[in-house]
Short mmCIF file of C-alpha atoms in Angstrom, two decimals:
data_model
loop_
_atom_site.label_atom_id
_atom_site.label_comp_id
_atom_site.label_asym_id
_atom_site.label_seq_id
_atom_site.Cartn_x
_atom_site.Cartn_y
_atom_site.Cartn_z
CA MET X 279 53.83 103.21 21.74
CA GLU X 280 55.67 103.26 25.02
CA GLN X 281 58.40 106.49 25.55
CA ALA X 282 61.43 104.00 25.71
CA LYS X 283 60.55 102.67 22.71
CA ILE X 284 60.06 105.78 20.90
CA GLN X 285 63.56 107.00 22.32
CA ALA X 286 65.44 103.93 21.48
CA PHE X 287 63.86 104.28 17.46
CA GLY X 288 64.95 107.99 17.58
CA ASP X 289 68.54 107.15 19.00
CA GLU X 290 68.92 104.39 16.23
CA LEU X 291 67.78 106.49 13.36
CA TYR X 292 70.44 108.83 14.56
CA GLU X 293 73.14 106.56 14.41
CA ALA X 294 72.04 105.53 11.35
CA LEU X 295 72.34 109.32 9.98
CA VAL X 296 75.67 109.70 11.67
CA ASN X 297 77.15 106.71 10.69
CA ARG X 298 75.46 106.59 7.23
CA GLU X 299 74.36 102.95 7.68
CA ALA X 300 70.41 102.45 6.97
CA VAL X 301 68.60 100.42 9.37
CA PRO X 302 65.75 98.07 8.45
CA PRO X 303 62.11 99.75 8.13
CA LEU X 304 60.79 100.14 11.83
CA THR X 305 57.17 99.19 10.79
CA SER X 306 58.89 95.64 9.99
CA ARG X 307 59.80 95.76 13.81
CA ALA X 308 56.89 97.19 15.25
CA ASP X 309 53.34 96.87 14.04
CA ASP X 310 51.78 99.41 16.45
CA ILE X 311 53.75 102.74 15.26
CA THR X 312 51.38 105.16 14.84
CA ILE X 313 51.87 108.52 12.71
CA GLU X 314 52.03 110.35 16.21
CA ASP X 315 54.89 108.00 17.28
CA ALA X 316 56.30 108.62 14.31
CA TYR X 317 56.95 112.18 14.69
CA HIS X 318 57.79 111.91 18.34
CA ILE X 319 60.29 109.43 17.01
CA SER X 320 61.46 112.19 14.28
CA LEU X 321 61.55 114.76 17.39
CA ARG X 322 64.07 112.21 19.59
CA MET X 323 66.42 111.98 16.53
CA LEU X 324 66.17 115.76 15.96
CA GLU X 325 67.03 116.30 19.78
CA ARG X 326 69.85 114.16 19.16
CA ARG X 327 71.08 116.59 16.31
CA GLN X 328 70.65 119.28 18.63
CA GLN X 329 72.25 118.16 21.23
CA ALA X 330 75.22 117.65 18.70
CA GLY X 331 75.26 121.04 17.57
CA ALA X 332 72.48 121.20 14.92
CA ARG X 333 70.33 124.16 14.47
CA ILE X 334 66.67 124.31 13.28
CA ILE X 335 66.87 126.70 10.45
CA GLY X 336 62.82 125.64 8.54
CA LYS X 337 61.14 122.88 7.37
CA LYS X 338 60.11 120.71 4.79
CA ILE X 339 56.89 119.25 3.38
CA GLY X 340 57.17 115.74 1.98
CA VAL X 341 54.37 113.49 0.08
CA THR X 342 52.96 116.47 -1.65
CA SER X 343 52.15 114.50 -4.95
CA LYS X 344 49.27 112.06 -5.75
CA ALA X 345 51.86 109.53 -7.22
CA VAL X 346 53.59 109.62 -3.89
CA MET X 347 50.69 109.52 -1.70
CA ASN X 348 49.42 106.56 -3.87
CA MET X 349 52.78 104.49 -3.23
CA LEU X 350 52.71 105.45 0.69
CA ASN X 351 49.00 104.79 0.57
CA VAL X 352 48.24 108.15 2.54
CA HIS X 353 46.12 111.02 1.67
CA GLN X 354 48.16 114.07 3.54
CA PRO X 355 51.56 115.27 3.28
CA ASP X 356 54.42 114.85 6.19
CA PHE X 357 57.31 117.52 7.30
CA GLY X 358 60.89 117.15 8.50
CA TYR X 359 63.05 119.61 10.06
CA LEU X 360 65.96 121.31 8.50
CA THR X 361 68.92 122.15 10.24
CA ASP X 362 72.29 124.50 9.64
CA ASP X 363 74.55 121.62 8.55
CA MET X 364 72.29 120.57 5.66
CA VAL X 365 72.13 123.69 3.70
CA PHE X 366 74.19 124.20 0.63
CA ASN X 367 74.54 126.83 -2.00
CA SER X 368 74.11 126.36 -6.02
CA GLY X 369 76.87 125.03 -7.69
CA GLU X 370 78.52 123.41 -4.37
CA GLU X 371 80.11 119.86 -4.69
CA VAL X 372 78.34 117.35 -2.63
CA ASN X 373 80.21 114.30 -1.27
CA ILE X 374 77.81 111.69 -0.88
CA SER X 375 79.90 109.29 0.79
CA ASP X 376 80.76 111.96 3.55
CA ARG X 377 77.15 112.90 3.95
CA LEU X 378 74.35 110.68 2.50
CA ILE X 379 73.14 107.01 1.73
CA ALA X 380 70.72 106.74 -1.03
CA PRO X 381 70.23 110.14 -2.35
CA ARG X 382 67.37 111.24 -4.94
CA ALA X 383 67.29 114.51 -5.99
CA GLU X 384 63.87 116.53 -6.23
CA GLY X 385 63.29 120.05 -7.70
CA GLU X 386 61.44 122.35 -5.50
CA ILE X 387 60.60 125.63 -4.66
CA ALA X 388 61.77 127.13 -1.14
CA PHE X 389 59.95 129.65 0.49
CA ILE X 390 61.69 132.03 2.78
CA LEU X 391 59.62 133.62 5.16
CA LYS X 392 60.03 137.30 6.58
CA LYS X 393 56.98 137.12 9.72
CA ASP X 394 56.05 133.99 11.61
CA LEU X 395 53.34 131.40 10.97
CA THR X 396 51.35 130.36 13.49
CA GLY X 397 48.43 127.83 12.97
CA PRO X 398 45.45 126.99 12.89
CA GLY X 399 43.68 129.37 10.64
CA VAL X 400 46.34 130.12 8.33
CA THR X 401 45.07 130.88 4.94
CA ASN X 402 46.96 131.00 1.53
CA ALA X 403 46.98 134.84 1.83
CA ASP X 404 48.58 134.74 5.47
CA VAL X 405 51.39 132.56 3.63
CA LEU X 406 51.53 134.93 0.88
CA ALA X 407 51.89 138.04 2.96
CA ALA X 408 54.56 136.53 4.96
CA THR X 409 56.69 135.32 2.23
CA GLU X 410 59.67 137.08 1.55
CA CYS X 411 60.55 135.23 -1.32
CA VAL X 412 60.94 132.25 -3.18
CA MET X 413 63.86 130.42 -4.70
CA PRO X 414 64.71 127.40 -6.57
CA CYS X 415 66.20 124.64 -4.80
CA PHE X 416 66.81 120.60 -5.15
CA GLU X 417 66.44 118.84 -1.67
CA ILE X 418 68.46 115.83 -1.77
CA VAL X 419 66.14 113.58 -0.12
CA ASP X 420 68.01 110.23 1.35
CA SER X 421 66.41 107.31 3.44
CA ARG X 422 68.01 106.13 6.92
CA ILE X 423 65.95 103.00 6.26
CA LYS X 424 66.98 100.14 4.08
CA ASP X 425 66.64 100.12 0.30
CA TRP X 426 64.10 103.02 0.94
CA LYS X 427 61.54 100.00 2.04
CA ILE X 428 59.35 102.75 3.67
CA ALA X 429 55.82 103.10 5.22
CA ILE X 430 54.67 106.06 5.71
CA GLN X 431 55.51 105.94 9.64
CA ASP X 432 58.95 104.73 8.61
CA THR X 433 59.91 108.41 6.65
CA ILE X 434 57.94 110.29 9.18
CA ALA X 435 60.32 109.30 11.99
CA ASP X 436 63.09 109.83 9.57
CA ASN X 437 62.76 113.37 9.44
CA ALA X 438 60.44 112.90 6.22
CA SER X 439 63.39 111.12 4.25
CA CYS X 440 65.32 114.95 3.99
CA GLY X 441 69.15 114.86 3.21
CA LEU X 442 70.14 118.36 2.51
CA PHE X 443 69.26 121.02 0.32
CA VAL X 444 70.72 123.13 -2.69
CA LEU X 445 69.20 126.58 -2.81
CA GLY X 446 69.55 128.17 -6.10
CA ASP X 447 70.62 131.66 -7.62
CA LYS X 448 67.83 134.18 -7.21
CA ALA X 449 65.12 135.44 -4.86
CA VAL X 450 61.85 136.06 -6.09
CA SER X 451 58.82 138.10 -4.54
CA PRO X 452 55.91 136.16 -4.51
CA ARG X 453 54.26 138.88 -6.11
CA ASP X 454 56.23 138.28 -9.35
CA VAL X 455 55.27 135.14 -10.17
CA ASP X 456 52.51 132.32 -10.36
CA LEU X 457 53.51 129.78 -8.11
CA VAL X 458 50.85 127.44 -9.87
CA THR X 459 51.90 127.34 -13.37
CA CYS X 460 55.48 128.28 -13.16
CA GLY X 461 57.03 125.45 -14.49
CA MET X 462 59.96 123.44 -13.64
CA VAL X 463 62.36 121.72 -15.50
CA VAL X 464 65.46 119.31 -14.85
CA GLU X 465 68.49 117.80 -16.19
CA LYS X 466 70.86 115.43 -15.17
CA ASN X 467 74.23 115.40 -16.72
CA GLY X 468 72.85 117.82 -19.67
CA SER X 469 69.88 115.48 -20.53
CA ILE X 470 66.34 117.19 -19.68
CA ILE X 471 64.99 114.11 -17.70
CA SER X 472 61.49 115.49 -16.33
CA THR X 473 59.66 118.83 -16.36
CA GLY X 474 56.37 119.80 -14.19
CA ALA X 475 55.22 122.80 -12.58
CA GLY X 476 54.08 124.53 -9.29
CA ALA X 477 50.72 122.68 -9.45
CA ALA X 478 52.04 119.21 -8.65
CA ALA X 479 52.24 120.19 -5.10
CA LEU X 480 48.86 119.90 -3.87
CA ALA X 481 47.96 122.07 -6.56
CA SER X 482 49.82 124.71 -5.49
CA PRO X 483 53.04 124.99 -3.55
CA VAL X 484 51.46 127.67 -1.23
CA ASN X 485 48.62 125.19 0.00
CA CYS X 486 51.50 122.90 1.24
CA VAL X 487 53.25 125.71 3.10
CA THR X 488 49.56 126.66 4.61
CA TRP X 489 49.04 122.98 5.21
CA LEU X 490 52.29 122.82 7.09
CA ALA X 491 51.24 126.37 9.04
CA ASN X 492 48.15 124.66 10.71
CA THR X 493 49.38 121.48 11.28
CA LEU X 494 52.66 122.65 13.39
CA GLY X 495 49.78 124.95 14.96
CA GLU X 496 48.06 121.96 16.12
CA PHE X 497 51.47 120.99 18.55
CA GLY X 498 51.84 124.70 19.16
CA ILE X 499 54.61 125.23 16.59
CA SER X 500 55.36 128.25 14.53
CA LEU X 501 56.65 128.58 11.10
CA LYS X 502 59.03 131.46 12.05
CA ALA X 503 60.75 134.44 10.44
CA GLY X 504 63.54 133.51 8.43
CA GLU X 505 63.15 130.06 8.49
CA VAL X 506 63.01 127.83 5.13
CA ILE X 507 60.25 126.08 3.73
CA LEU X 508 60.61 123.16 1.35
CA SER X 509 57.17 123.28 -0.07
CA GLY X 510 57.30 119.53 -2.17
CA SER X 511 58.91 118.18 -5.24
CA LEU X 512 57.03 119.43 -8.57
CA VAL X 513 58.80 116.17 -10.38
CA PRO X 514 59.92 112.62 -9.59
CA LEU X 515 62.55 111.70 -7.50
CA GLU X 516 65.83 111.08 -9.63
CA PRO X 517 68.68 108.86 -7.86
CA VAL X 518 72.15 110.59 -7.98
CA LYS X 519 75.30 109.01 -7.52
CA ALA X 520 78.63 110.62 -7.95
CA GLY X 521 79.88 112.21 -10.86
CA ASP X 522 76.19 112.98 -11.58
CA HIS X 523 75.10 117.30 -12.01
CA MET X 524 71.77 118.11 -11.42
CA ARG X 525 70.20 121.49 -12.89
CA VAL X 526 66.85 122.72 -12.49
CA ASP X 527 65.14 125.57 -13.95
CA ILE X 528 61.89 127.32 -12.59
CA GLY X 529 59.98 129.55 -15.10
CA GLY X 530 59.69 133.10 -13.24
CA ILE X 531 62.03 132.24 -10.36
CA GLY X 532 65.37 131.17 -11.53
CA SER X 533 67.68 128.22 -11.41
CA ALA X 534 69.80 125.74 -8.91
CA SER X 535 72.65 123.20 -9.62
CA VAL X 536 74.33 120.42 -7.91
CA CYS X 537 77.37 118.17 -8.40
CA PHE X 538 77.80 115.16 -6.74
CA SER X 539 80.84 113.52 -5.65
CA MET P 176 63.70 105.46 -47.85
CA SER P 177 61.65 104.89 -50.77
CA LYS P 178 57.88 103.85 -51.50
CA THR P 179 56.46 100.17 -51.88
CA LEU P 180 53.03 101.15 -52.20
CA SER P 181 50.98 101.49 -55.81
CA ASN P 182 49.69 104.88 -56.47
CA GLU P 183 46.20 102.70 -56.76
CA GLN P 184 46.86 101.41 -53.19
CA MET P 185 48.09 104.72 -51.77
CA LEU P 186 44.64 105.97 -52.81
CA ALA P 187 42.39 103.53 -51.68
CA LEU P 188 44.20 103.87 -48.20
CA ALA P 189 43.70 107.21 -47.99
CA GLU P 190 40.06 106.82 -48.33
CA HIS P 191 40.10 104.12 -45.96
CA VAL P 192 41.91 106.10 -43.46
CA GLU P 193 39.89 108.81 -44.07
CA ASN P 194 36.48 107.18 -43.86
CA ALA P 195 37.36 105.74 -40.52
CA GLU P 196 38.06 109.52 -39.22
CA LEU P 197 34.96 110.83 -40.93
CA GLN P 198 32.76 107.86 -39.56
CA ALA P 199 34.38 107.71 -36.40
CA HIS P 200 35.15 104.33 -36.57
CA ASP P 201 38.03 102.50 -35.65
CA ILE P 202 40.15 100.45 -38.11
CA THR P 203 43.16 98.06 -38.07
CA LYS P 204 46.29 99.48 -38.82
CA VAL P 205 47.64 100.10 -42.56
CA THR P 206 50.93 98.08 -41.49
CA ASN P 207 48.97 95.01 -40.71
CA ASP P 208 48.18 94.89 -44.74
CA TYR P 209 51.29 96.71 -45.95
CA PRO P 210 54.16 95.59 -43.53
CA ASP P 211 56.62 97.00 -45.83
CA MET P 212 55.40 100.43 -45.86
CA THR P 213 57.80 103.05 -45.44
CA PHE P 214 57.19 106.79 -44.17
CA GLU P 215 57.35 108.04 -47.46
CA ASP P 216 54.47 105.86 -48.36
CA ALA P 217 52.62 106.83 -45.43
CA TYR P 218 53.00 110.89 -46.01
CA ASP P 219 51.95 110.16 -49.51
CA VAL P 220 48.83 109.01 -47.75
CA GLN P 221 48.60 111.56 -45.26
CA TRP P 222 48.76 114.34 -48.12
CA GLU P 223 46.34 112.52 -50.36
CA ILE P 224 43.64 112.67 -47.47
CA ARG P 225 44.91 116.94 -47.42
CA ARG P 226 44.09 116.47 -51.20
CA ARG P 227 40.86 114.79 -50.55
CA LYS P 228 39.16 117.23 -47.80
CA GLU P 229 40.56 120.57 -50.20
CA GLU P 230 38.84 119.23 -52.74
CA ARG P 231 35.41 118.85 -50.83
CA GLY P 232 36.05 122.44 -49.82
CA ASN P 233 37.64 122.21 -46.27
CA LYS P 234 40.61 124.34 -45.99
CA VAL P 235 43.92 123.35 -44.29
CA VAL P 236 44.51 126.00 -41.36
CA GLY P 237 47.80 124.65 -39.85
CA MET P 238 50.04 122.10 -39.02
CA LYS P 239 50.83 119.95 -35.90
CA MET P 240 53.70 118.25 -34.96
CA GLY P 241 53.79 114.98 -32.91
CA LEU P 242 56.01 112.43 -31.06
CA THR P 243 58.22 115.49 -30.20
CA SER P 244 59.29 114.10 -26.43
CA TRP P 245 62.55 112.67 -26.55
CA ALA P 246 61.16 109.41 -24.20
CA LYS P 247 58.72 108.88 -26.53
CA MET P 248 60.83 109.06 -29.43
CA ALA P 249 63.35 106.52 -27.92
CA GLN P 250 60.56 104.33 -26.79
CA MET P 251 59.44 103.54 -30.70
CA GLY P 252 62.79 103.48 -31.55
CA VAL P 253 62.87 106.89 -33.99
CA ASP P 254 65.08 110.01 -33.74
CA THR P 255 62.53 112.46 -35.77
CA PRO P 256 58.84 113.37 -34.84
CA ILE P 257 56.18 113.56 -37.11
CA TYR P 258 53.86 116.07 -38.73
CA GLY P 259 49.99 116.33 -39.53
CA PHE P 260 47.63 118.87 -40.82
CA LEU P 261 45.01 120.97 -39.07
CA ALA P 262 41.66 121.06 -41.40
CA ASP P 263 38.96 124.37 -40.37
CA TYR P 264 36.50 121.93 -38.93
CA PHE P 265 39.22 120.40 -36.21
CA SER P 266 38.81 124.23 -34.58
CA VAL P 267 37.00 124.26 -31.59
CA PRO P 268 36.69 127.82 -29.84
CA ASP P 269 37.84 128.30 -26.29
CA GLY P 270 35.10 127.49 -23.83
CA GLY P 271 33.17 125.26 -26.48
CA VAL P 272 32.17 121.79 -26.71
CA VAL P 273 33.43 118.95 -28.21
CA ASN P 274 31.24 116.78 -29.61
CA THR P 275 32.79 113.07 -28.85
CA LYS P 276 30.25 111.35 -31.18
CA GLU P 277 32.25 112.47 -33.77
CA LEU P 278 35.08 110.70 -32.21
CA ILE P 279 36.56 107.42 -31.33
CA HIS P 280 38.34 107.69 -28.43
CA PRO P 281 39.72 111.12 -27.95
CA LYS P 282 42.97 112.39 -25.47
CA ILE P 283 43.90 115.63 -24.73
CA GLU P 284 47.66 117.26 -24.69
CA ALA P 285 48.39 120.94 -23.79
CA GLU P 286 50.49 122.55 -26.17
CA VAL P 287 52.04 125.67 -27.16
CA ALA P 288 51.10 126.94 -30.79
CA PHE P 289 53.39 129.20 -32.76
CA VAL P 290 52.16 131.60 -36.00
CA THR P 291 54.58 132.68 -38.46
CA LYS P 292 54.97 135.98 -39.91
CA LYS P 293 57.92 135.09 -42.41
CA PRO P 294 57.90 131.77 -44.41
CA LEU P 295 60.53 129.10 -42.75
CA HIS P 296 62.50 126.46 -45.54
CA GLY P 297 64.39 123.58 -44.86
CA PRO P 298 66.85 121.84 -44.86
CA GLY P 299 69.00 123.44 -42.13
CA CYS P 300 65.86 125.27 -40.37
CA HIS P 301 66.88 125.99 -36.54
CA ILE P 302 65.54 127.42 -33.59
CA GLY P 303 67.32 130.79 -34.31
CA ASP P 304 65.44 130.80 -37.80
CA VAL P 305 62.06 130.25 -35.89
CA LEU P 306 62.39 132.45 -33.14
CA ALA P 307 63.00 135.71 -36.20
CA ALA P 308 60.02 134.37 -38.08
CA THR P 309 57.71 134.01 -34.88
CA ASP P 310 54.64 136.66 -35.11
CA PHE P 311 53.69 135.34 -31.71
CA VAL P 312 53.08 132.09 -29.69
CA ILE P 313 49.88 131.14 -28.26
CA PRO P 314 48.43 128.56 -25.93
CA ALA P 315 46.63 125.40 -27.62
CA VAL P 316 45.24 122.53 -26.18
CA GLU P 317 45.26 119.58 -28.94
CA VAL P 318 42.68 116.67 -29.11
CA ILE P 319 43.93 113.78 -30.67
CA ASP P 320 41.80 110.35 -31.86
CA SER P 321 43.85 107.55 -33.88
CA ARG P 322 41.74 105.60 -36.01
CA TYR P 323 43.23 102.51 -35.05
CA GLU P 324 41.79 100.14 -32.60
CA ASN P 325 42.85 101.11 -28.83
CA PHE P 326 45.27 103.75 -29.79
CA LYS P 327 48.15 101.01 -30.77
CA PHE P 328 49.91 101.98 -33.80
CA ASP P 329 53.43 102.25 -35.16
CA LEU P 330 54.58 105.53 -36.51
CA VAL P 331 54.37 104.87 -40.23
CA SER P 332 50.55 103.91 -39.64
CA VAL P 333 50.03 106.92 -37.24
CA VAL P 334 51.90 109.26 -40.39
CA ALA P 335 49.39 107.73 -42.63
CA ASP P 336 46.77 108.78 -39.94
CA ASN P 337 47.34 112.32 -40.35
CA ALA P 338 49.19 112.09 -36.87
CA SER P 339 46.03 111.53 -35.05
CA SER P 340 45.06 114.95 -35.83
CA THR P 341 41.36 115.79 -34.75
CA ARG P 342 40.39 118.98 -33.02
CA PHE P 343 42.21 122.06 -31.24
CA ILE P 344 41.52 124.69 -28.83
CA THR P 345 43.28 128.37 -28.85
CA GLY P 346 43.61 130.08 -26.39
CA GLY P 347 42.85 133.82 -26.28
CA GLN P 348 46.40 135.73 -25.00
CA MET P 349 48.79 135.50 -27.03
CA ALA P 350 52.98 136.54 -26.57
CA ASP P 351 55.86 137.74 -28.49
CA VAL P 352 58.63 134.79 -27.96
CA SER P 353 60.57 137.96 -26.63
CA ASP P 354 58.87 138.22 -23.53
CA VAL P 355 58.20 134.19 -22.41
CA ASP P 356 60.38 131.29 -21.65
CA LEU P 357 59.22 128.62 -23.60
CA LYS P 358 61.44 126.43 -22.18
CA THR P 359 60.69 126.86 -18.55
CA LEU P 360 56.80 127.74 -19.25
CA GLY P 361 54.57 125.82 -17.10
CA VAL P 362 51.04 124.12 -17.69
CA VAL P 363 48.64 122.29 -15.44
CA VAL P 364 45.97 120.35 -16.71
CA GLU P 365 42.72 120.20 -14.84
CA LYS P 366 39.88 117.74 -15.44
CA ASN P 367 36.70 118.51 -13.78
CA GLY P 368 38.64 120.65 -11.76
CA GLU P 369 41.43 118.45 -10.55
CA VAL P 370 45.00 118.60 -11.46
CA VAL P 371 45.85 115.82 -13.21
CA ASP P 372 49.06 116.50 -15.47
CA VAL P 373 51.77 119.29 -15.11
CA GLY P 374 54.93 120.02 -17.29
CA ALA P 375 57.11 122.44 -18.81
CA GLY P 376 57.99 123.48 -22.38
CA ALA P 377 61.26 121.88 -22.31
CA ALA P 378 59.13 118.56 -22.52
CA VAL P 379 59.14 119.20 -26.39
CA LEU P 380 62.35 118.49 -28.25
CA GLY P 381 63.91 120.87 -24.82
CA HIS P 382 62.12 123.73 -26.68
CA PRO P 383 58.94 124.06 -28.53
CA ALA P 384 60.59 126.38 -31.34
CA SER P 385 63.03 123.36 -32.09
CA SER P 386 59.74 121.49 -32.88
CA VAL P 387 59.09 124.11 -35.80
CA ALA P 388 62.51 123.83 -36.95
CA MET P 389 61.90 120.21 -37.34
CA LEU P 390 58.89 120.47 -39.46
CA ALA P 391 60.43 123.29 -41.83
CA ASN P 392 62.97 120.33 -42.26
CA LEU P 393 60.63 117.58 -42.57
CA LEU P 394 58.73 119.49 -45.25
CA ALA P 395 61.31 120.32 -47.26
CA GLU P 396 62.00 116.49 -47.81
CA ARG P 397 58.85 116.45 -49.84
CA GLY P 398 59.95 120.11 -51.36
CA GLU P 399 57.30 121.56 -49.00
CA HIS P 400 57.98 124.85 -46.68
CA ILE P 401 56.39 126.88 -44.06
CA PRO P 402 54.58 129.63 -45.61
CA ALA P 403 53.86 133.28 -43.08
CA GLY P 404 50.93 133.13 -41.65
CA THR P 405 50.83 129.54 -40.85
CA PHE P 406 49.60 128.25 -37.10
CA ILE P 407 51.74 125.63 -36.20
CA MET P 408 51.02 123.08 -32.80
CA THR P 409 54.11 122.32 -31.57
CA GLY P 410 53.31 119.10 -29.79
CA GLY P 411 52.36 117.89 -26.39
CA ILE P 412 53.83 119.17 -23.17
CA THR P 413 52.34 116.61 -21.14
CA ALA P 414 51.08 113.15 -21.50
CA ALA P 415 47.64 112.44 -23.24
CA ILE P 416 45.03 112.37 -21.36
CA ALA P 417 41.86 110.66 -22.16
CA VAL P 418 38.06 112.01 -21.89
CA GLU P 419 35.10 111.17 -22.10
CA ALA P 420 31.63 112.65 -22.51
CA GLY P 421 30.62 114.85 -19.46
CA ASP P 422 34.17 115.73 -19.31
CA ASN P 423 35.61 119.41 -19.06
CA ILE P 424 39.14 120.69 -19.35
CA THR P 425 41.25 123.62 -18.51
CA VAL P 426 44.36 124.28 -19.09
CA ARG P 427 46.60 126.92 -17.22
CA TYR P 428 49.70 128.15 -18.68
CA GLN P 429 52.24 130.11 -16.90
CA GLY P 430 51.98 134.24 -18.21
CA LEU P 431 49.42 132.81 -21.12
CA GLY P 432 46.19 132.70 -19.58
CA THR P 433 43.64 129.33 -19.95
CA VAL P 434 42.18 126.96 -22.52
CA SER P 435 38.79 124.89 -21.41
CA ALA P 436 36.60 123.00 -23.47
CA ARG P 437 34.00 120.58 -22.22
CA PHE P 438 33.02 117.17 -23.83
CA GLU P 439 29.63 116.16 -24.68
#
């Protein structure tokens, strides 16, 4: 795909993000977008956000469950960038009309790194050794593509459909919790709506971070000490609207909650 | 709720349904022939099957709860779970073999089991009573096998069929209830080395101990209770997963080790 078109799509998604107005799927308007093109589009969108003052504070991994892989007909995850304007603390209110278009909440485990990770060749042991702590987290995904009508290229171009994220009330050393079997319970307005466990994301959230470090390594990008890495949803996505209250509890890790207005 | 079956009809149904289990062949659901059957009729049939087994020398080694997810209950249009009993020959050792020739169309569910140290009496039994009366919890995998064609049934029929009970496998790592958070306790089901389902304890009525309280309250309706020393499987944390000869399964429990079996 030619550079001008990549830039135009990146600019269009940036405008969609800022104005909270979704655009038709890119893949419905250009049938030659490759996965690599899509990442270049996402980088253009990121560049515009950085020009407007946003600072990168981490990365997210998406498409980590079999259900979503089947839906998008792919066999690998994707990733996006987290910036300082995307983070909320547990208990804070998120105003949907200010920030989001068609938000959905997903419960995840966030990794906070204490050392850089540079692929290729990163192993799960490297990831655990480089992890300061893990935290409970809601990722509020959102799509700048109209009605979430996404192909894999659309979501990659759109920063992996990331909206914002809510970090929980506790930080636990990865030495003290089994990240594969830790259970997750998600409640919406006081009712339990789903349960899951760490293995829902690529059989282990650690596998997800390892994948990201090695994938980014091919492009000369490292995961940096201090960064937040969202490792992928452990439960089905849940659409949310103003007035909803979401809570997630993770066995041995802690909880996070968020109110939408 | 009242009875609609005569004693003769009830005895005949118990023999019919139990024979399907013992001979591993499927049958049409009992409500096809008795559409007005009530839960009370169905539990009469189940208790008669239990009596028949005990008369032949089998021991009842525990109880099980079924239909313990709010979603499944809403789907079936009811607001209480159901129970069944576990006979001695249902027990399969951890790492052991389940003979599928003895079964019709088995499925597995990951569960948490309780062992009581004090009796529990309903009505009014609550989660606090259960936790106080619990000796320990232990991971367990249930093999269910409806005797009804294509696993299709209504609730009255499944109660008469001993809540689809057939086999169970118990793990080796027990825990005090004060040492585990059963609500967020995670489970991971692997079939032939692949993760096929995950869940957490809250999938069982919000907390697996609620399921034991419900059992005590359901038993009270028949003047029965849960004696001290009872082994109780509280209901599936995960969806029921179909298995066949050649499959092996391992269920991993947060802090409670693993349970595995193979199907031949």
